[in-house]
Short mmCIF file of C-alpha atoms and ligand atoms in Angstrom, two decimals:
data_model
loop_
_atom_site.label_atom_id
_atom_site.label_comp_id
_atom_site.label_asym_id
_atom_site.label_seq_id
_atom_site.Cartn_x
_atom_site.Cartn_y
_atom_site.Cartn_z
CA UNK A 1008 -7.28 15.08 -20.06
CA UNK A 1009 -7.77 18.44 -18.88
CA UNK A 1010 -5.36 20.28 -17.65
CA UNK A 1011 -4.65 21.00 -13.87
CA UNK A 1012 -2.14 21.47 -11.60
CA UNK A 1013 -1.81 17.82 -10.77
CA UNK A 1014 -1.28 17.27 -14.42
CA UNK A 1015 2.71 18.27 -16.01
CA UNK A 1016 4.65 20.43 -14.32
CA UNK A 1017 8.78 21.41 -14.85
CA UNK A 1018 11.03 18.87 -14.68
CA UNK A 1019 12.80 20.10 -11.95
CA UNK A 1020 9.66 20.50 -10.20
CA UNK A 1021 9.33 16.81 -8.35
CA UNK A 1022 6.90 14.97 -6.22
CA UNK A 1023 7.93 16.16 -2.76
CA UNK A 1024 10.91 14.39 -1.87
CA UNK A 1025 11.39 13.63 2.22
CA UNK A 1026 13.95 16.00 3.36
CA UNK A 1027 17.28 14.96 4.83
CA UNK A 1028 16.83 13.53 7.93
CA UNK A 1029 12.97 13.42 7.71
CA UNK A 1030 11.32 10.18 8.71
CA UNK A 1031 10.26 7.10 6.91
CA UNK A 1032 6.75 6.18 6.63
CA UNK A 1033 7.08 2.49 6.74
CA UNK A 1034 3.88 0.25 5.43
CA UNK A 1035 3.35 -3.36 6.40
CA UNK A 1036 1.98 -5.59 3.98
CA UNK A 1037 1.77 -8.37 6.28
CA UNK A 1038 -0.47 -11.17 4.28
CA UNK A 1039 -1.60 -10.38 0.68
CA UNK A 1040 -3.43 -12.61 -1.19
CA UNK A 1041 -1.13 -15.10 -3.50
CA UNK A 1042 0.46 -16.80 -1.09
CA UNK A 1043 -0.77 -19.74 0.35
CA UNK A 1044 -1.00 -20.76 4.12
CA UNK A 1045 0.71 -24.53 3.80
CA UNK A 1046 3.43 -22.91 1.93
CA UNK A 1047 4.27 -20.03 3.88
CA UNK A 1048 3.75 -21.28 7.11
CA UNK A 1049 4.70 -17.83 8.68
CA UNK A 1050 1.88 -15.78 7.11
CA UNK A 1051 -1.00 -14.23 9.32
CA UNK A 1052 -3.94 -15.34 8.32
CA UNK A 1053 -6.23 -15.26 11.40
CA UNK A 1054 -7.18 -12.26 12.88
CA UNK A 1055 -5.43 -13.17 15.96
CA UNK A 1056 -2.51 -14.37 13.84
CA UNK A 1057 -2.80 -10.70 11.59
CA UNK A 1058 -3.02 -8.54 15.23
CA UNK A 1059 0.23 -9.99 16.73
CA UNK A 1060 1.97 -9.32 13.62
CA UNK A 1061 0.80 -5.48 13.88
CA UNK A 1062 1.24 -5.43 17.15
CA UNK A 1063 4.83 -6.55 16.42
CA UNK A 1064 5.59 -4.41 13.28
CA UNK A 1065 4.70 -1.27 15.27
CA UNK A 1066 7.01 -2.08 18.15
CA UNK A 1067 9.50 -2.75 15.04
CA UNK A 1068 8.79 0.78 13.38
CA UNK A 1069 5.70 0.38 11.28
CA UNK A 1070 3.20 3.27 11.19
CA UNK A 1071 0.79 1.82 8.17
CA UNK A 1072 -1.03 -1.57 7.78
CA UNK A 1073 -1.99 -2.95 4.36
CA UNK A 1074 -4.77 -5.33 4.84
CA UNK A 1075 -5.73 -8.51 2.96
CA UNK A 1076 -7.47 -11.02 4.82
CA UNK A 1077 -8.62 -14.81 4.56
CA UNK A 1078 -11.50 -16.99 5.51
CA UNK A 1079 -11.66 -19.62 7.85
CA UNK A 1080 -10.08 -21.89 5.45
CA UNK A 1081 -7.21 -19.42 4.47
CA UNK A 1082 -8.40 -18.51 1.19
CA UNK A 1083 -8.82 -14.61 0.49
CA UNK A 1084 -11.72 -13.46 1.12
CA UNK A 1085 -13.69 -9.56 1.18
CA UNK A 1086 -16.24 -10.94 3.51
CA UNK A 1087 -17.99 -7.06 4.92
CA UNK A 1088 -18.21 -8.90 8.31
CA UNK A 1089 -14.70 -10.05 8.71
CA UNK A 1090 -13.12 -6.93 7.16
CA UNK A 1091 -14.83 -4.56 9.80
CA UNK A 1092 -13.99 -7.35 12.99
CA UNK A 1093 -10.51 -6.84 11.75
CA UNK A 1094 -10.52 -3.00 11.41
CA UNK A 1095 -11.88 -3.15 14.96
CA UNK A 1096 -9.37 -5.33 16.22
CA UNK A 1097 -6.89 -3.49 14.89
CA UNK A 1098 -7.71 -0.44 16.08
CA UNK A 1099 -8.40 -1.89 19.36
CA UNK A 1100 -5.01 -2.89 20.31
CA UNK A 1101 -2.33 -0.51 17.94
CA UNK A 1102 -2.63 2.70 16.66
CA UNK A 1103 -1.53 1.93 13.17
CA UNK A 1104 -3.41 3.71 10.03
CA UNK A 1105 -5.28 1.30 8.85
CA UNK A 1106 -5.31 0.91 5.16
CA UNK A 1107 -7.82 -2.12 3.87
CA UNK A 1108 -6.91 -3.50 0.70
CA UNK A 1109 -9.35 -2.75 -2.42
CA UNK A 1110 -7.30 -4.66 -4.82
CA UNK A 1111 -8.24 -7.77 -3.31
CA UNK A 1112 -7.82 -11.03 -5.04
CA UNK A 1113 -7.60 -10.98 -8.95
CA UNK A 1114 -10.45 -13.15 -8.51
CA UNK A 1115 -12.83 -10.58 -6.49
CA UNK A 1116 -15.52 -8.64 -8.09
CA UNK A 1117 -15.47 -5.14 -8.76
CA UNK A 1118 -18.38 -5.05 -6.58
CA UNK A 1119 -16.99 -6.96 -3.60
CA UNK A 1120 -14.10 -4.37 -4.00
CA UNK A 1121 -16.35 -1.46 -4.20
CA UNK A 1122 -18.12 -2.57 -0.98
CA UNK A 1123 -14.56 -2.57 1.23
CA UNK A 1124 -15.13 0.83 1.93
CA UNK A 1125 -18.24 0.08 4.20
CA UNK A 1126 -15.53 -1.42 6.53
CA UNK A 1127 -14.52 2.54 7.55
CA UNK A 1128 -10.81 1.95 7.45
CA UNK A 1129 -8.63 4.91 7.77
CA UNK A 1130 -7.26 4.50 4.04
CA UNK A 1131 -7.40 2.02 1.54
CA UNK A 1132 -5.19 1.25 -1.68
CA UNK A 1133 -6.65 2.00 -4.83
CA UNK A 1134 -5.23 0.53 -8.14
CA UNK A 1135 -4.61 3.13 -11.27
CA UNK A 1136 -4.76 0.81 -14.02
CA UNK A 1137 -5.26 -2.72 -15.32
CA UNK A 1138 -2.35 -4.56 -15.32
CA UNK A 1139 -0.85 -8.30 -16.39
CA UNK A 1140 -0.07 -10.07 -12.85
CA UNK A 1141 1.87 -13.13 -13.31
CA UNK A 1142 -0.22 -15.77 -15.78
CA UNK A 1143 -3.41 -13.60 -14.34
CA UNK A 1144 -4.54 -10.21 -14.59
CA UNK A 1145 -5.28 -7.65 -12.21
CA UNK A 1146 -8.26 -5.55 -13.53
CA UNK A 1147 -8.72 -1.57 -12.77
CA UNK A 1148 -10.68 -0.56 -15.85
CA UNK A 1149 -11.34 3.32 -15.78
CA UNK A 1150 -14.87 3.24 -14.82
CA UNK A 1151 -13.88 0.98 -11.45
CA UNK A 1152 -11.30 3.73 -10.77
CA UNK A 1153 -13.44 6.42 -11.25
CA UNK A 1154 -15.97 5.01 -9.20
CA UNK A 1155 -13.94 3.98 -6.15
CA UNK A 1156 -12.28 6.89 -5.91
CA UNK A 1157 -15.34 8.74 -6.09
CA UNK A 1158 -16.60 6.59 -3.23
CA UNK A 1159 -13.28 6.88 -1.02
CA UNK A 1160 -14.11 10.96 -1.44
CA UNK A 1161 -18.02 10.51 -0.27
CA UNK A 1162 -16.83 8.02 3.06
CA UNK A 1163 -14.05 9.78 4.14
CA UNK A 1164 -11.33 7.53 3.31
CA UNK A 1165 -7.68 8.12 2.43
CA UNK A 1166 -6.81 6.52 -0.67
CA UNK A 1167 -3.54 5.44 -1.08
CA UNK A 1168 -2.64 5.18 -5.35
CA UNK A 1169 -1.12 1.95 -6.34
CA UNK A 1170 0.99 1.88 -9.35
CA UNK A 1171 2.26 -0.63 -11.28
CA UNK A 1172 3.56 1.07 -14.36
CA UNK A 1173 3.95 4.43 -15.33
CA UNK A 1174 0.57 4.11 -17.45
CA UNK A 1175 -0.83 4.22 -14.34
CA UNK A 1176 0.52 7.33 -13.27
CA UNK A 1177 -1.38 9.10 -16.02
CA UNK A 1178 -4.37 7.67 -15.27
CA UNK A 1179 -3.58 9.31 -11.58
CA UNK A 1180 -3.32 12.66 -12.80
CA UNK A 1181 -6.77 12.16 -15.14
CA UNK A 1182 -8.82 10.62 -12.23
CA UNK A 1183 -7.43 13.94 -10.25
CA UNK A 1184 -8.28 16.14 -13.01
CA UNK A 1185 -11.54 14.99 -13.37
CA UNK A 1186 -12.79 14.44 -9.63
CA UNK A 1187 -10.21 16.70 -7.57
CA UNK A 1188 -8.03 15.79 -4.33
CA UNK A 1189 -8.76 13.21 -2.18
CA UNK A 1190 -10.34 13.02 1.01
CA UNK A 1191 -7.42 14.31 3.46
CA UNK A 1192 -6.65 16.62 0.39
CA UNK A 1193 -3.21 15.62 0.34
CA UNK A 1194 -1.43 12.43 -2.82
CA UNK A 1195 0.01 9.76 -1.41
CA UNK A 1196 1.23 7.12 -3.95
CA UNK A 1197 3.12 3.89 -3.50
CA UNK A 1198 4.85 2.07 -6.32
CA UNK A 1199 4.81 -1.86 -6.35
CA UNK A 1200 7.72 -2.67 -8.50
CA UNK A 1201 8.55 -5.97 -10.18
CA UNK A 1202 5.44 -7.50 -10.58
CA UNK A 1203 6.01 -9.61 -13.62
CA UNK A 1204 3.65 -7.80 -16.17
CA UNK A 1205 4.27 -4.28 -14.30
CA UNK A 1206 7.18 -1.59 -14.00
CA UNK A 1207 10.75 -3.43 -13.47
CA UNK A 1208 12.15 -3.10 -9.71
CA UNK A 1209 15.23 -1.18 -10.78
CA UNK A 1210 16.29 2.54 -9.83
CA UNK A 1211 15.88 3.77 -13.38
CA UNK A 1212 11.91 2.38 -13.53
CA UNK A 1213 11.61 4.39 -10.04
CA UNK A 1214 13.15 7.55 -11.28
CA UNK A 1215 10.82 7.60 -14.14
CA UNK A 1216 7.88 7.26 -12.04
CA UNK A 1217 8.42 9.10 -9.48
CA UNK A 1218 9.19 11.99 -11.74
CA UNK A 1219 5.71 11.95 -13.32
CA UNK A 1220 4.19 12.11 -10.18
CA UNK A 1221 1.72 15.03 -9.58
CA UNK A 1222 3.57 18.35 -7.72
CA UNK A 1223 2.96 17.82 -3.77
CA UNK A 1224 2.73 14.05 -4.03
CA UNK A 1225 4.88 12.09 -1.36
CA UNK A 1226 5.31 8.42 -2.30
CA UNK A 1227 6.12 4.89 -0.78
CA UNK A 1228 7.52 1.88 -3.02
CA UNK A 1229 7.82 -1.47 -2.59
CA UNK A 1230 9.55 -4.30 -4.51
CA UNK A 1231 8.69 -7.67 -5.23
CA UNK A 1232 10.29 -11.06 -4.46
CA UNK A 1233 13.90 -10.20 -5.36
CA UNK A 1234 13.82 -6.28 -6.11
CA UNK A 1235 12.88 -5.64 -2.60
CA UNK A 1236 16.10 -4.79 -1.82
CA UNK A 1237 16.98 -2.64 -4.37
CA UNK A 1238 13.89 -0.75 -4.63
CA UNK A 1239 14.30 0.05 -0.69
CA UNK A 1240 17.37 1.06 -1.01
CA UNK A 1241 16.55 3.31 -4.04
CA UNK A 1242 13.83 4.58 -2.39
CA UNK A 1243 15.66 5.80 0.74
CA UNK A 1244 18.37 7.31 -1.81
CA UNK A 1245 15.44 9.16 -3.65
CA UNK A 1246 13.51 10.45 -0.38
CA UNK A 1247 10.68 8.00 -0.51
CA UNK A 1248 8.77 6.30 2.17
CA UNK A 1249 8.71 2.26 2.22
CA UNK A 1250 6.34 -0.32 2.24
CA UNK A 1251 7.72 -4.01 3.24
CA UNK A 1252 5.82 -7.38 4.49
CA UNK A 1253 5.14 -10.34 3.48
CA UNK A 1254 2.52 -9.94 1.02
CA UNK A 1255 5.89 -8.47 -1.36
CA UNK A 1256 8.40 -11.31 -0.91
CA UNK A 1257 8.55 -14.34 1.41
CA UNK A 1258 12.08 -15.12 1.02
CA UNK A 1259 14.40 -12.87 3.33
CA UNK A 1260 17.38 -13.77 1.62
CA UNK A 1261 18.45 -16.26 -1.32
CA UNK A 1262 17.50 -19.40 0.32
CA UNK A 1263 15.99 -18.22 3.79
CA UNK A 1264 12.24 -17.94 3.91
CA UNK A 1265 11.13 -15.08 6.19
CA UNK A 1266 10.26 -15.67 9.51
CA UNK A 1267 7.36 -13.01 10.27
CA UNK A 1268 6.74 -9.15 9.13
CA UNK A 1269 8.53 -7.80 11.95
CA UNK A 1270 12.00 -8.68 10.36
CA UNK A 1271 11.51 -7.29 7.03
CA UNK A 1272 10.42 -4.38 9.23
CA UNK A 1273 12.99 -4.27 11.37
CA UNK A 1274 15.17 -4.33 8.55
CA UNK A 1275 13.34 -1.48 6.82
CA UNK A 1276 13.94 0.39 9.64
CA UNK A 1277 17.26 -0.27 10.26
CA UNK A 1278 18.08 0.66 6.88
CA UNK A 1279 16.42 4.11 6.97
CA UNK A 1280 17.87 5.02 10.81
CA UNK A 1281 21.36 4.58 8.97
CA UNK A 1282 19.80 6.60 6.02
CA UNK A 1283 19.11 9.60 8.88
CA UNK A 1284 15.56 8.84 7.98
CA UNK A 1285 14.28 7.29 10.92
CA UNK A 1286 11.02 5.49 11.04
CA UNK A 1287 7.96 7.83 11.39
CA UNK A 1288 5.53 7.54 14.04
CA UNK A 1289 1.62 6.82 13.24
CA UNK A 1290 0.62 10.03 14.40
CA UNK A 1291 2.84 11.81 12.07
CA UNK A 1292 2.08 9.84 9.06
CA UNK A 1293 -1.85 10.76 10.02
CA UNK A 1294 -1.11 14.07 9.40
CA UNK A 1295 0.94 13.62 6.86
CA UNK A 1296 -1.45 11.55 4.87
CA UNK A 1297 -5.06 13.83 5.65
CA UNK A 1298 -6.17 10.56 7.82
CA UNK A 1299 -8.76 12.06 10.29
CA UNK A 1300 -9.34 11.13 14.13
CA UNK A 1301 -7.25 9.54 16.51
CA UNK A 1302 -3.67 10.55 16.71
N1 KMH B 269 -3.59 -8.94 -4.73
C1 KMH B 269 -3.45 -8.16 -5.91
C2 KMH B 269 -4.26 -8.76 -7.01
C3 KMH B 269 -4.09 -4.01 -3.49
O1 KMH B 269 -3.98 -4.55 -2.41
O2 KMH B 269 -4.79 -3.02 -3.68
C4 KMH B 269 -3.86 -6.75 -5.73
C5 KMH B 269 -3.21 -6.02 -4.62
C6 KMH B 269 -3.34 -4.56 -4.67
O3 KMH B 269 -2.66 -6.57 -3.69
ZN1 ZN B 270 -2.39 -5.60 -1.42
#
């Protein structure tokens, strides 16, 4: 790796930290791609289905959209013509950033994943690193990375980083080394946290990434199935931004299945209005995050 400023700096220099009293940038994750329809009755998985849930998550204090979306049958699906109906749509009736999801299912193609960008969403995630998902594996081989993120650069598109272990956070600071900022010119990260096969969901995992991130970075996390709670709350306590939604955990509480996005983003921001970090608006998390256009 060469060496940059993204790459080590002091110890007590940190990613940048939301003040006190700054606001939360919360993410929806409304639908993923692991769960299934006849199991989780309560996931959007038509577009109409996907817009009332935005439409409801921004009332409830959302500012970001992470975007998986399904076929006619409910399967996941990448389909070009789909994913730029729902971009439109989306657009159409909230003003939410829209981030489409590159990651996909673990079954997609690198092409197929390569290709989401033709959709001309605001952002999209990009993945920093192969990593064991469950009894399947999610694959982000360096040559994909480099190659997306080259692409996100060339269309204009804010990437946001996904990482899954602090492996992956190195691999951040080489793919900034080698091919410089991002479009928007400004790291945004988000940690997803308890994935069996990635980083644990526990304050100490957080702490350890977060302190490797690259100077200037602001970050989001997000925990899985049962860390979700703890890894909110440890992210409010550290000054990072949240994601929440379905597409993390389905189960509000031991034994009571959630009912639709908007409560597990109601209860995000809840949590960071009593934290003095009230939820963040879309038009500040545009500038925040380098997204160009309407504000
Ligand atoms: N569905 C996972 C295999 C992303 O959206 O970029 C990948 C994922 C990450 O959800
Ligand atoms: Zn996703």
């Amino acid at each position: 790796m060469t060496s940059t400023s993204s790459a080590a700096r002091p110890a007590d220099a940190p990613a940048q930290p939301a003040r006190p009293g700054a606001a939360t940038m919360i993410t929806v994750a409304p639908t993923g791609a692991e769960s299934d329809k006849a199991t989780v009755p309560a996931l959007p998985v038509t577009l109409d289905e996907l817009v009332a849930t935005a439409v409801e998550c921004r009332a409830a204090g959302a500012a970001v959209i992470h975007v998986h979306i399904r076929d006619e049958a409910a399967r996941p699906t990448l389909d070009l013509g789909r994913l730029k109906e729902t971009v439109r749509a989306l657009r159409e009736h909230t003003d939410l950033i829209v981030q489409l999801s590159t990651g996909g299912a673990v079954t997609d193609s690198f092409s197929d994943r390569l290709a989401v960008l033709e959709a001309a969403p605001d952002a999209c995630s990009l993945t920093c690193g192969t990593v064991n998902f469950g009894d399947e594996v999610f694959a982000n081989p360096w040559p994909f990375i480099r190659e997306l993120y080259a692409r996100t650069q060339a269309a204009g598109v804010v990437p946001e980083f996904e990482l899954f272990d602090l492996g992956q956070v190195a691999t951040l600071h080489r793919l900034l080394d080698e091919l410089g900022p991002p479009h928007g010119g400004h790291v945004h990260c988000d940690l997803v946290m308890g994935v069996p096969g990635g980083m644990p969901g526990t304050v100490a995992a957080l702490v350890a990434a977060t302190a490797a991130l690259p100077a200037g970075a602001t970050w989001s996390a997000t925990g899985i199935g049962r860390a979700t709670l703890p890894v909110l709350m440890g992210a409010l306590a550290a000054g990072g931004h949240l994601r929440v939604g379905m597409e993390d955990t389905t189960s509000f509480a031991r034994g009571r299945p959630v009912t639709g996005n908007a409560e597990l983003v109601e209860r995000a921001a809840t949590l960071a209005t009593w934290a003095q970090r009230p939820p963040m608006q879309p038009a500040e998390a545009r500038a925040l995050l380098g997204v160009n256009g309407r504000s």
